[in-house]
Amino acid sequence: MAEIDHIVIGARTLDEGARYIEELLGVKPTKGGAHPGVGTHNMLLGMGANCYIELIAPDPAQPDPPHPRPFDLDDASLKTALEAEPRLIAYVASTPALDAVVARLGPSHAGDIRAMTRGNLSWRMAFPPQRQDMDNLIPPLIQWDGERAAKHIKDSGWRLTGLEAEHPDAVAVRSSLTARGLGDAVKVRQSPHPRLIAHLRGRDGREVTLTSA
């Protein structure tokens, strides 16, 4: 079975993203680091031992990578949207059996496995090809080498209480999530326009909803 590992907020720059998160949640994200060869860097906000928010942006200190940056950060329409303000763009699911899942689904659906590092952390991820990610509603799968990153991030007091996916082909989205062991983790609804929705609750009971559109 897979489970939600983290949700992803995209930003034009990390500074803009950090201000957005602090204004929205009242907590500053902590420094993450660069993803060598990927062309991105990040900041993090802990949400307990098993989940966190990743704030990600293109890293100006790195050259353009040989492949597109993750989470469609090089897509022209998303770039335009992020110029207006940071926003929820994706989520990532954790599995203890990445090789088995990718072998079962095949690389044309699950993507190829890529090894990645950031500081002392290392992991492997499989990003579904764009034609299979259903507008980022089907998550990349991650398998951490050792403990999950969330255990090492200061707890902000916020919790992810629900994740929803809206798409014109809700049946296909639900089927793809079930095939990855996420059938009970994401609530799927039919809608004319694709949208990811994350519900957060703070330590004080305040609730915030993030959306990708």
CSV table of N, CA, C and O in Angstrom, one decimal, residues 89-212:
chain,number,residue,atom,x,y,z
A,89,ILE,N,0.7,22.4,-6.7
A,89,ILE,CA,0.8,21.9,-8.1
A,89,ILE,C,0.8,20.4,-8.2
A,89,ILE,O,0.6,19.8,-9.3
A,90,ALA,N,1.1,19.7,-7.1
A,90,ALA,CA,1.2,18.2,-7.2
A,90,ALA,C,1.3,17.6,-5.8
A,90,ALA,O,1.2,18.3,-4.8
A,91,TYR,N,1.3,16.3,-5.7
A,91,TYR,CA,1.6,15.6,-4.5
A,91,TYR,C,2.5,14.4,-4.9
A,91,TYR,O,2.6,14.0,-6.0
A,92,VAL,N,3.1,13.8,-3.9
A,92,VAL,CA,3.9,12.6,-4.0
A,92,VAL,C,3.5,11.5,-3.1
A,92,VAL,O,3.1,11.8,-1.9
A,93,ALA,N,3.5,10.3,-3.5
A,93,ALA,CA,3.1,9.1,-2.7
A,93,ALA,C,4.3,8.3,-2.4
A,93,ALA,O,5.2,8.0,-3.3
A,94,SER,N,4.4,7.8,-1.2
A,94,SER,CA,5.5,6.9,-0.8
A,94,SER,C,5.0,5.4,-0.8
A,94,SER,O,3.9,5.1,-0.5
A,95,THR,N,6.0,4.6,-1.3
A,95,THR,CA,5.7,3.2,-1.4
A,95,THR,C,7.0,2.4,-0.9
A,95,THR,O,8.1,2.9,-1.2
A,96,PRO,N,6.8,1.3,-0.2
A,96,PRO,CA,8.0,0.5,0.2
A,96,PRO,C,8.4,-0.5,-0.9
A,96,PRO,O,9.4,-1.2,-0.7
A,97,ALA,N,7.7,-0.5,-2.0
A,97,ALA,CA,8.0,-1.5,-3.1
A,97,ALA,C,8.0,-0.8,-4.4
A,97,ALA,O,7.2,-1.2,-5.3
A,98,LEU,N,8.8,0.2,-4.6
A,98,LEU,CA,8.8,1.0,-5.9
A,98,LEU,C,9.1,0.1,-7.1
A,98,LEU,O,8.4,0.2,-8.1
A,99,ASP,N,10.1,-0.7,-7.0
A,99,ASP,CA,10.5,-1.6,-8.1
A,99,ASP,C,9.3,-2.5,-8.6
A,99,ASP,O,9.0,-2.6,-9.7
A,100,ALA,N,8.6,-3.1,-7.6
A,100,ALA,CA,7.5,-4.0,-7.9
A,100,ALA,C,6.4,-3.2,-8.5
A,100,ALA,O,5.8,-3.7,-9.5
A,101,VAL,N,6.1,-2.1,-8.0
A,101,VAL,CA,5.0,-1.3,-8.6
A,101,VAL,C,5.2,-0.9,-10.0
A,101,VAL,O,4.4,-1.0,-10.9
A,102,VAL,N,6.5,-0.4,-10.3
A,102,VAL,CA,6.8,0.1,-11.6
A,102,VAL,C,6.9,-1.1,-12.6
A,102,VAL,O,6.5,-1.0,-13.7
A,103,ALA,N,7.4,-2.2,-12.1
A,103,ALA,CA,7.4,-3.4,-12.9
A,103,ALA,C,6.0,-3.9,-13.3
A,103,ALA,O,5.7,-4.3,-14.4
A,104,ARG,N,5.1,-3.8,-12.4
A,104,ARG,CA,3.7,-4.2,-12.6
A,104,ARG,C,3.0,-3.2,-13.6
A,104,ARG,O,2.2,-3.7,-14.5
A,105,LEU,N,3.2,-1.9,-13.3
A,105,LEU,CA,2.5,-0.9,-14.2
A,105,LEU,C,3.1,-0.7,-15.5
A,105,LEU,O,2.5,-0.4,-16.5
A,106,GLY,N,4.5,-0.9,-15.5
A,106,GLY,CA,5.2,-0.7,-16.8
A,106,GLY,C,5.7,0.8,-16.8
A,106,GLY,O,5.0,1.7,-16.3
A,107,PRO,N,6.9,1.1,-17.4
A,107,PRO,CA,7.4,2.4,-17.5
A,107,PRO,C,6.5,3.4,-18.3
A,107,PRO,O,6.5,4.6,-18.0
A,108,SER,N,5.7,2.9,-19.2
A,108,SER,CA,4.8,3.8,-19.9
A,108,SER,C,3.7,4.4,-19.1
A,108,SER,O,3.1,5.4,-19.4
A,109,HIS,N,3.4,3.7,-17.9
A,109,HIS,CA,2.4,4.3,-17.0
A,109,HIS,C,3.0,4.8,-15.7
A,109,HIS,O,2.6,5.9,-15.2
A,110,ALA,N,4.0,4.1,-15.2
A,110,ALA,CA,4.6,4.5,-13.9
A,110,ALA,C,5.8,5.4,-14.1
A,110,ALA,O,6.2,6.2,-13.2
A,111,GLY,N,6.4,5.4,-15.3
A,111,GLY,CA,7.6,6.1,-15.5
A,111,GLY,C,8.9,5.4,-15.2
A,111,GLY,O,8.8,4.2,-14.7
A,112,ASP,N,10.0,5.9,-15.5
A,112,ASP,CA,11.3,5.3,-15.1
A,112,ASP,C,11.7,5.7,-13.8
A,112,ASP,O,11.5,6.9,-13.3
A,113,ILE,N,12.4,4.8,-13.1
A,113,ILE,CA,12.9,5.1,-11.7
A,113,ILE,C,14.2,6.0,-11.8
A,113,ILE,O,15.1,5.7,-12.6
A,114,ARG,N,14.2,7.1,-11.1
A,114,ARG,CA,15.4,8.0,-11.1
A,114,ARG,C,15.9,8.2,-9.6
A,114,ARG,O,15.1,8.4,-8.7
A,115,ALA,N,17.2,8.0,-9.5
A,115,ALA,CA,17.8,8.2,-8.1
A,115,ALA,C,18.0,9.7,-8.0
A,115,ALA,O,18.5,10.4,-8.9
A,116,MET,N,17.7,10.2,-6.7
A,116,MET,CA,17.9,11.7,-6.5
A,116,MET,C,18.5,11.8,-5.1
A,116,MET,O,18.4,10.9,-4.2
A,117,THR,N,19.1,13.0,-4.8
A,117,THR,CA,19.6,13.3,-3.5
A,117,THR,C,19.4,14.8,-3.2
A,117,THR,O,19.2,15.6,-4.1
A,118,ARG,N,19.4,15.1,-1.9
A,118,ARG,CA,19.4,16.5,-1.4
A,118,ARG,C,20.1,16.5,-0.1
A,118,ARG,O,19.6,15.9,0.9
A,119,GLY,N,21.3,17.0,0.0
A,119,GLY,CA,22.0,17.0,1.3
A,119,GLY,C,22.3,15.5,1.7
A,119,GLY,O,22.8,14.8,0.9
A,120,ASN,N,21.9,15.2,2.9
A,120,ASN,CA,22.1,13.8,3.4
A,120,ASN,C,21.0,12.9,3.0
A,120,ASN,O,21.1,11.7,3.4
A,121,LEU,N,20.0,13.4,2.4
A,121,LEU,CA,18.8,12.5,2.0
A,121,LEU,C,19.0,11.9,0.6
A,121,LEU,O,19.6,12.6,-0.3
A,122,SER,N,18.6,10.7,0.4
A,122,SER,CA,18.6,10.1,-0.9
A,122,SER,C,17.3,9.3,-1.0
A,122,SER,O,16.8,8.7,-0.1
A,123,TRP,N,16.9,9.2,-2.3
A,123,TRP,CA,15.6,8.5,-2.6
A,123,TRP,C,15.6,8.1,-4.0
A,123,TRP,O,16.4,8.6,-4.8
A,124,ARG,N,14.6,7.3,-4.4
A,124,ARG,CA,14.3,7.0,-5.8
A,124,ARG,C,12.9,7.4,-6.1
A,124,ARG,O,12.0,7.2,-5.3
A,125,MET,N,12.7,7.9,-7.3
A,125,MET,CA,11.3,8.3,-7.7
A,125,MET,C,11.0,7.8,-9.1
A,125,MET,O,11.9,7.7,-9.9
A,126,ALA,N,9.7,7.6,-9.3
A,126,ALA,CA,9.2,7.3,-10.7
A,126,ALA,C,8.1,8.3,-11.0
A,126,ALA,O,7.1,8.3,-10.3
A,127,PHE,N,8.4,9.2,-11.9
A,127,PHE,CA,7.4,10.2,-12.4
A,127,PHE,C,6.6,9.6,-13.5
A,127,PHE,O,7.2,9.3,-14.6
A,128,PRO,N,5.3,9.6,-13.4
A,128,PRO,CA,4.5,9.1,-14.6
A,128,PRO,C,4.7,10.0,-15.8
A,128,PRO,O,4.8,11.2,-15.6
A,129,PRO,N,4.8,9.5,-17.0
A,129,PRO,CA,4.9,10.3,-18.2
A,129,PRO,C,3.7,11.3,-18.2
A,129,PRO,O,2.6,11.0,-17.7
A,130,GLN,N,3.9,12.5,-18.8
A,130,GLN,CA,2.9,13.5,-18.9
A,130,GLN,C,1.5,13.0,-19.3
A,130,GLN,O,0.5,13.4,-18.8
A,131,ARG,N,1.6,12.1,-20.3
A,131,ARG,CA,0.3,11.6,-20.9
A,131,ARG,C,-0.4,10.7,-19.9
A,131,ARG,O,-1.6,10.4,-20.1
A,132,GLN,N,0.3,10.3,-18.8
A,132,GLN,CA,-0.3,9.4,-17.9
A,132,GLN,C,-0.6,10.0,-16.5
A,132,GLN,O,-1.2,9.4,-15.6
A,133,ASP,N,-0.2,11.3,-16.3
A,133,ASP,CA,-0.3,11.9,-15.0
A,133,ASP,C,-1.6,12.5,-14.7
A,133,ASP,O,-1.8,13.0,-13.6
A,134,MET,N,-2.5,12.6,-15.8
A,134,MET,CA,-3.8,13.1,-15.6
A,134,MET,C,-3.8,14.5,-15.0
A,134,MET,O,-4.4,14.8,-13.9
A,135,ASP,N,-3.0,15.4,-15.6
A,135,ASP,CA,-2.8,16.8,-15.1
A,135,ASP,C,-2.3,16.8,-13.6
A,135,ASP,O,-2.8,17.6,-12.8
A,136,ASN,N,-1.3,16.0,-13.3
A,136,ASN,CA,-0.6,15.9,-12.0
A,136,ASN,C,-1.5,15.4,-10.9
A,136,ASN,O,-1.2,15.5,-9.7
A,137,LEU,N,-2.6,14.7,-11.3
A,137,LEU,CA,-3.5,14.1,-10.3
A,137,LEU,C,-3.0,12.7,-10.0
A,137,LEU,O,-3.4,12.1,-8.9
A,138,ILE,N,-2.2,12.1,-10.8
A,138,ILE,CA,-1.6,10.8,-10.5
A,138,ILE,C,-0.2,11.1,-10.0
A,138,ILE,O,0.6,11.7,-10.8
A,139,PRO,N,0.2,10.8,-8.8
A,139,PRO,CA,1.4,11.3,-8.2
A,139,PRO,C,2.7,10.5,-8.6
A,139,PRO,O,2.6,9.3,-8.9
A,140,PRO,N,3.8,11.1,-8.6
A,140,PRO,CA,5.1,10.3,-8.7
A,140,PRO,C,5.1,9.4,-7.4
A,140,PRO,O,4.6,9.8,-6.4
A,141,LEU,N,5.8,8.3,-7.5
A,141,LEU,CA,6.0,7.4,-6.4
A,141,LEU,C,7.4,7.6,-5.9
A,141,LEU,O,8.4,7.7,-6.7
A,142,ILE,N,7.6,7.6,-4.6
A,142,ILE,CA,8.9,7.7,-4.0
A,142,ILE,C,9.2,6.6,-3.0
A,142,ILE,O,8.3,6.1,-2.4
A,143,GLN,N,10.4,6.2,-3.0
A,143,GLN,CA,10.9,5.2,-2.0
A,143,GLN,C,12.2,5.8,-1.4
A,143,GLN,O,13.2,6.0,-2.1
A,144,TRP,N,12.1,6.1,-0.1
A,144,TRP,CA,13.2,6.7,0.6
A,144,TRP,C,14.3,5.7,0.9
A,144,TRP,O,14.0,4.6,1.3
A,145,ASP,N,15.5,6.1,0.9
A,145,ASP,CA,16.6,5.3,1.4
A,145,ASP,C,16.8,5.6,2.9
A,145,ASP,O,17.3,6.6,3.3
A,146,GLY,N,16.2,4.7,3.7
A,146,GLY,CA,16.2,5.0,5.1
A,146,GLY,C,14.9,5.6,5.6
A,146,GLY,O,13.9,5.5,4.9
A,147,GLU,N,15.0,6.4,6.6
A,147,GLU,CA,13.8,7.1,7.1
A,147,GLU,C,13.2,8.1,6.1
A,147,GLU,O,14.0,8.7,5.4
A,148,ARG,N,11.9,8.3,6.2
A,148,ARG,CA,11.3,9.3,5.3
A,148,ARG,C,11.7,10.7,5.8
A,148,ARG,O,11.9,10.9,7.0
A,149,ALA,N,11.7,11.6,4.8
A,149,ALA,CA,12.2,13.0,5.2
A,149,ALA,C,11.4,13.7,6.2
A,149,ALA,O,11.9,14.5,7.0
A,150,ALA,N,10.1,13.4,6.2
A,150,ALA,CA,9.2,14.0,7.2
A,150,ALA,C,9.6,13.9,8.6
A,150,ALA,O,9.4,14.8,9.5
A,151,LYS,N,10.3,12.8,9.0
A,151,LYS,CA,10.7,12.6,10.3
A,151,LYS,C,11.8,13.5,10.7
A,151,LYS,O,12.1,13.7,11.9
A,152,HIS,N,12.4,14.2,9.8
A,152,HIS,CA,13.6,15.1,10.1
A,152,HIS,C,13.2,16.6,9.9
A,152,HIS,O,14.1,17.4,9.9
A,153,ILE,N,11.9,16.9,9.7
A,153,ILE,CA,11.5,18.2,9.5
A,153,ILE,C,10.7,18.7,10.7
A,153,ILE,O,9.8,18.0,11.2
A,154,LYS,N,11.0,19.9,11.2
A,154,LYS,CA,10.3,20.5,12.3
A,154,LYS,C,8.8,20.5,12.1
A,154,LYS,O,8.4,21.0,11.1
A,155,ASP,N,8.1,20.1,13.1
A,155,ASP,CA,6.6,20.0,13.0
A,155,ASP,C,6.0,21.4,13.1
A,155,ASP,O,6.3,22.1,14.0
A,156,SER,N,5.2,21.8,12.1
A,156,SER,CA,4.6,23.1,12.1
A,156,SER,C,3.3,23.2,12.9
A,156,SER,O,2.8,24.3,13.1
A,157,GLY,N,2.8,22.0,13.2
A,157,GLY,CA,1.4,22.0,13.8
A,157,GLY,C,0.3,21.8,12.9
A,157,GLY,O,-0.8,21.6,13.2
A,158,TRP,N,0.6,22.0,11.6
A,158,TRP,CA,-0.4,21.8,10.5
A,158,TRP,C,-0.5,20.3,10.1
A,158,TRP,O,0.5,19.6,10.2
A,159,ARG,N,-1.7,19.9,9.7
A,159,ARG,CA,-1.9,18.5,9.3
A,159,ARG,C,-2.7,18.5,8.0
A,159,ARG,O,-3.6,19.3,7.7
A,160,LEU,N,-2.3,17.5,7.1
A,160,LEU,CA,-3.1,17.3,5.9
A,160,LEU,C,-4.3,16.4,6.3
A,160,LEU,O,-4.1,15.3,6.8
A,161,THR,N,-5.5,17.0,6.1
A,161,THR,CA,-6.7,16.2,6.6
A,161,THR,C,-7.5,15.6,5.4
A,161,THR,O,-8.3,14.8,5.6
A,162,GLY,N,-7.1,16.0,4.2
A,162,GLY,CA,-7.8,15.4,3.1
A,162,GLY,C,-7.2,15.9,1.7
A,162,GLY,O,-6.7,17.0,1.6
A,163,LEU,N,-7.3,15.0,0.7
A,163,LEU,CA,-6.8,15.3,-0.6
A,163,LEU,C,-7.8,14.8,-1.6
A,163,LEU,O,-8.4,13.7,-1.5
A,164,GLU,N,-8.2,15.7,-2.5
A,164,GLU,CA,-9.2,15.5,-3.5
A,164,GLU,C,-8.7,15.7,-4.9
A,164,GLU,O,-7.8,16.6,-5.1
A,165,ALA,N,-9.2,15.0,-5.9
A,165,ALA,CA,-8.8,15.1,-7.3
A,165,ALA,C,-10.1,15.3,-8.1
A,165,ALA,O,-11.0,14.4,-8.0
A,166,GLU,N,-10.2,16.3,-8.9
A,166,GLU,CA,-11.3,16.5,-9.8
A,166,GLU,C,-10.8,16.4,-11.3
A,166,GLU,O,-9.7,17.0,-11.6
A,167,HIS,N,-11.5,15.7,-12.1
A,167,HIS,CA,-11.1,15.5,-13.5
A,167,HIS,C,-12.3,15.0,-14.3
A,167,HIS,O,-13.2,14.4,-13.9
A,168,PRO,N,-12.3,15.4,-15.6
A,168,PRO,CA,-13.4,15.0,-16.5
A,168,PRO,C,-13.5,13.5,-16.6
A,168,PRO,O,-14.6,12.9,-16.7
A,169,ASP,N,-12.4,12.7,-16.5
A,169,ASP,CA,-12.4,11.3,-16.6
A,169,ASP,C,-12.1,10.7,-15.2
A,169,ASP,O,-11.0,10.2,-14.9
A,170,ALA,N,-13.0,10.9,-14.3
A,170,ALA,CA,-12.8,10.5,-12.9
A,170,ALA,C,-12.6,9.0,-12.8
A,170,ALA,O,-11.8,8.5,-11.9
A,171,VAL,N,-13.2,8.2,-13.6
A,171,VAL,CA,-13.0,6.7,-13.6
A,171,VAL,C,-11.6,6.3,-13.8
A,171,VAL,O,-11.0,5.5,-13.2
A,172,ALA,N,-10.9,7.0,-14.8
A,172,ALA,CA,-9.5,6.7,-15.2
A,172,ALA,C,-8.6,7.1,-14.0
A,172,ALA,O,-7.7,6.4,-13.7
A,173,VAL,N,-8.9,8.3,-13.4
A,173,VAL,CA,-8.1,8.8,-12.3
A,173,VAL,C,-8.2,7.8,-11.1
A,173,VAL,O,-7.2,7.4,-10.6
A,174,ARG,N,-9.4,7.4,-10.8
A,174,ARG,CA,-9.6,6.5,-9.7
A,174,ARG,C,-8.9,5.1,-10.0
A,174,ARG,O,-8.3,4.5,-9.1
A,175,SER,N,-9.0,4.6,-11.2
A,175,SER,CA,-8.4,3.4,-11.5
A,175,SER,C,-6.9,3.5,-11.4
A,175,SER,O,-6.2,2.5,-10.9
A,176,SER,N,-6.3,4.6,-11.8
A,176,SER,CA,-4.8,4.7,-11.8
A,176,SER,C,-4.4,4.8,-10.3
A,176,SER,O,-3.3,4.3,-9.9
A,177,LEU,N,-5.1,5.5,-9.5
A,177,LEU,CA,-4.8,5.6,-8.1
A,177,LEU,C,-4.9,4.3,-7.4
A,177,LEU,O,-4.0,3.9,-6.6
A,178,THR,N,-5.9,3.6,-7.7
A,178,THR,CA,-6.1,2.2,-7.1
A,178,THR,C,-5.0,1.3,-7.4
A,178,THR,O,-4.5,0.5,-6.6
A,179,ALA,N,-4.5,1.4,-8.7
A,179,ALA,CA,-3.4,0.5,-9.1
A,179,ALA,C,-2.1,0.9,-8.4
A,179,ALA,O,-1.2,0.0,-8.3
A,180,ARG,N,-2.0,2.0,-7.8
A,180,ARG,CA,-0.8,2.4,-7.0
A,180,ARG,C,-1.0,2.3,-5.5
A,180,ARG,O,-0.2,2.7,-4.7
A,181,GLY,N,-2.2,1.7,-5.1
A,181,GLY,CA,-2.4,1.5,-3.7
A,181,GLY,C,-2.9,2.8,-3.0
A,181,GLY,O,-2.9,2.9,-1.8
A,182,LEU,N,-3.5,3.7,-3.8
A,182,LEU,CA,-4.0,5.0,-3.2
A,182,LEU,C,-5.5,5.2,-3.3
A,182,LEU,O,-6.0,6.3,-3.3
A,183,GLY,N,-6.2,4.1,-3.5
A,183,GLY,CA,-7.6,4.2,-3.7
A,183,GLY,C,-8.4,4.8,-2.6
A,183,GLY,O,-9.4,5.5,-2.8
A,184,ASP,N,-7.9,4.6,-1.4
A,184,ASP,CA,-8.5,5.2,-0.2
A,184,ASP,C,-7.9,6.5,0.3
A,184,ASP,O,-8.4,7.2,1.2
A,185,ALA,N,-6.8,6.9,-0.4
A,185,ALA,CA,-6.1,8.1,0.1
A,185,ALA,C,-6.5,9.4,-0.6
A,185,ALA,O,-6.3,10.5,0.0
A,186,VAL,N,-7.2,9.3,-1.7
A,186,VAL,CA,-7.6,10.5,-2.5
A,186,VAL,C,-9.0,10.4,-2.9
A,186,VAL,O,-9.4,9.4,-3.4
A,187,LYS,N,-9.8,11.4,-2.6
A,187,LYS,CA,-11.2,11.4,-3.0
A,187,LYS,C,-11.3,11.9,-4.4
A,187,LYS,O,-10.9,13.0,-4.7
A,188,VAL,N,-11.9,11.2,-5.3
A,188,VAL,CA,-12.0,11.6,-6.7
A,188,VAL,C,-13.4,11.9,-7.1
A,188,VAL,O,-14.4,11.3,-6.7
A,189,ARG,N,-13.5,13.1,-7.8
A,189,ARG,CA,-14.8,13.5,-8.3
A,189,ARG,C,-14.7,13.9,-9.8
A,189,ARG,O,-13.7,14.3,-10.2
A,190,GLN,N,-15.8,13.7,-10.5
A,190,GLN,CA,-15.9,14.2,-11.9
A,190,GLN,C,-16.1,15.7,-11.9
A,190,GLN,O,-16.9,16.2,-11.2
A,191,SER,N,-15.4,16.3,-12.8
A,191,SER,CA,-15.5,17.8,-13.0
A,191,SER,C,-15.0,18.2,-14.3
A,191,SER,O,-14.2,17.5,-14.9
A,192,PRO,N,-15.5,19.2,-14.9
A,192,PRO,CA,-15.1,19.6,-16.3
A,192,PRO,C,-13.6,20.0,-16.3
A,192,PRO,O,-13.0,19.9,-17.4
A,193,HIS,N,-13.1,20.4,-15.2
A,193,HIS,CA,-11.7,20.9,-15.2
A,193,HIS,C,-10.9,20.2,-14.2
A,193,HIS,O,-11.3,20.0,-13.0
A,194,PRO,N,-9.6,19.7,-14.5
A,194,PRO,CA,-8.8,19.1,-13.6
A,194,PRO,C,-8.4,20.0,-12.4
A,194,PRO,O,-8.1,21.2,-12.7
A,195,ARG,N,-8.4,19.4,-11.2
A,195,ARG,CA,-8.0,20.2,-10.1
A,195,ARG,C,-7.6,19.3,-8.9
A,195,ARG,O,-8.3,18.3,-8.7
A,196,LEU,N,-6.5,19.7,-8.2
A,196,LEU,CA,-6.1,19.1,-7.0
A,196,LEU,C,-6.4,20.0,-5.8
A,196,LEU,O,-6.2,21.2,-5.9
A,197,ILE,N,-7.0,19.4,-4.8
A,197,ILE,CA,-7.4,20.1,-3.6
A,197,ILE,C,-6.8,19.5,-2.4
A,197,ILE,O,-7.0,18.3,-2.2
A,198,ALA,N,-6.2,20.3,-1.5
A,198,ALA,CA,-5.6,19.8,-0.3
A,198,ALA,C,-6.2,20.5,0.9
A,198,ALA,O,-6.3,21.8,0.9
A,199,HIS,N,-6.7,19.8,1.9
A,199,HIS,CA,-7.3,20.4,3.1
A,199,HIS,C,-6.3,20.3,4.3
A,199,HIS,O,-5.8,19.2,4.6
A,200,LEU,N,-6.0,21.4,4.9
A,200,LEU,CA,-5.1,21.5,6.0
A,200,LEU,C,-5.8,22.0,7.3
A,200,LEU,O,-6.7,22.8,7.2
A,201,ARG,N,-5.4,21.5,8.4
A,201,ARG,CA,-5.9,22.0,9.7
A,201,ARG,C,-4.7,22.3,10.6
A,201,ARG,O,-3.8,21.5,10.8
A,202,GLY,N,-4.8,23.5,11.2
A,202,GLY,CA,-3.7,23.9,12.1
A,202,GLY,C,-3.9,23.4,13.6
A,202,GLY,O,-5.0,22.9,13.9
A,203,ARG,N,-2.9,23.6,14.4
A,203,ARG,CA,-3.0,23.2,15.8
A,203,ARG,C,-4.1,23.9,16.5
A,203,ARG,O,-4.7,23.4,17.4
A,204,ASP,N,-4.4,25.1,16.1
A,204,ASP,CA,-5.5,25.9,16.7
A,204,ASP,C,-6.9,25.6,16.1
A,204,ASP,O,-7.9,26.3,16.5
A,205,GLY,N,-7.0,24.7,15.2
A,205,GLY,CA,-8.3,24.3,14.6
A,205,GLY,C,-8.6,25.1,13.3
A,205,GLY,O,-9.6,24.8,12.6
A,206,ARG,N,-7.7,26.1,13.0
A,206,ARG,CA,-8.0,26.8,11.7
A,206,ARG,C,-7.8,25.9,10.5
A,206,ARG,O,-6.9,25.1,10.5
A,207,GLU,N,-8.7,26.0,9.5
A,207,GLU,CA,-8.6,25.2,8.3
A,207,GLU,C,-8.3,26.0,7.1
A,207,GLU,O,-8.8,27.2,7.0
A,208,VAL,N,-7.5,25.5,6.2
A,208,VAL,CA,-7.1,26.2,5.0
A,208,VAL,C,-7.2,25.2,3.9
A,208,VAL,O,-6.9,24.0,4.0
A,209,THR,N,-7.7,25.6,2.7
A,209,THR,CA,-7.8,24.8,1.5
A,209,THR,C,-6.8,25.3,0.4
A,209,THR,O,-6.9,26.5,0.1
A,210,LEU,N,-6.0,24.4,-0.1
A,210,LEU,CA,-5.1,24.8,-1.2
A,210,LEU,C,-5.7,24.1,-2.5
A,210,LEU,O,-6.1,23.0,-2.4
A,211,THR,N,-5.6,24.8,-3.6
A,211,THR,CA,-6.0,24.2,-4.9
A,211,THR,C,-5.0,24.5,-5.9
A,211,THR,O,-4.3,25.5,-5.9
A,212,SER,N,-5.1,23.7,-7.0
A,212,SER,CA,-4.1,23.8,-8.1
A,212,SER,C,-4.7,24.7,-9.2
A,212,SER,O,-4.0,25.1,-10.1
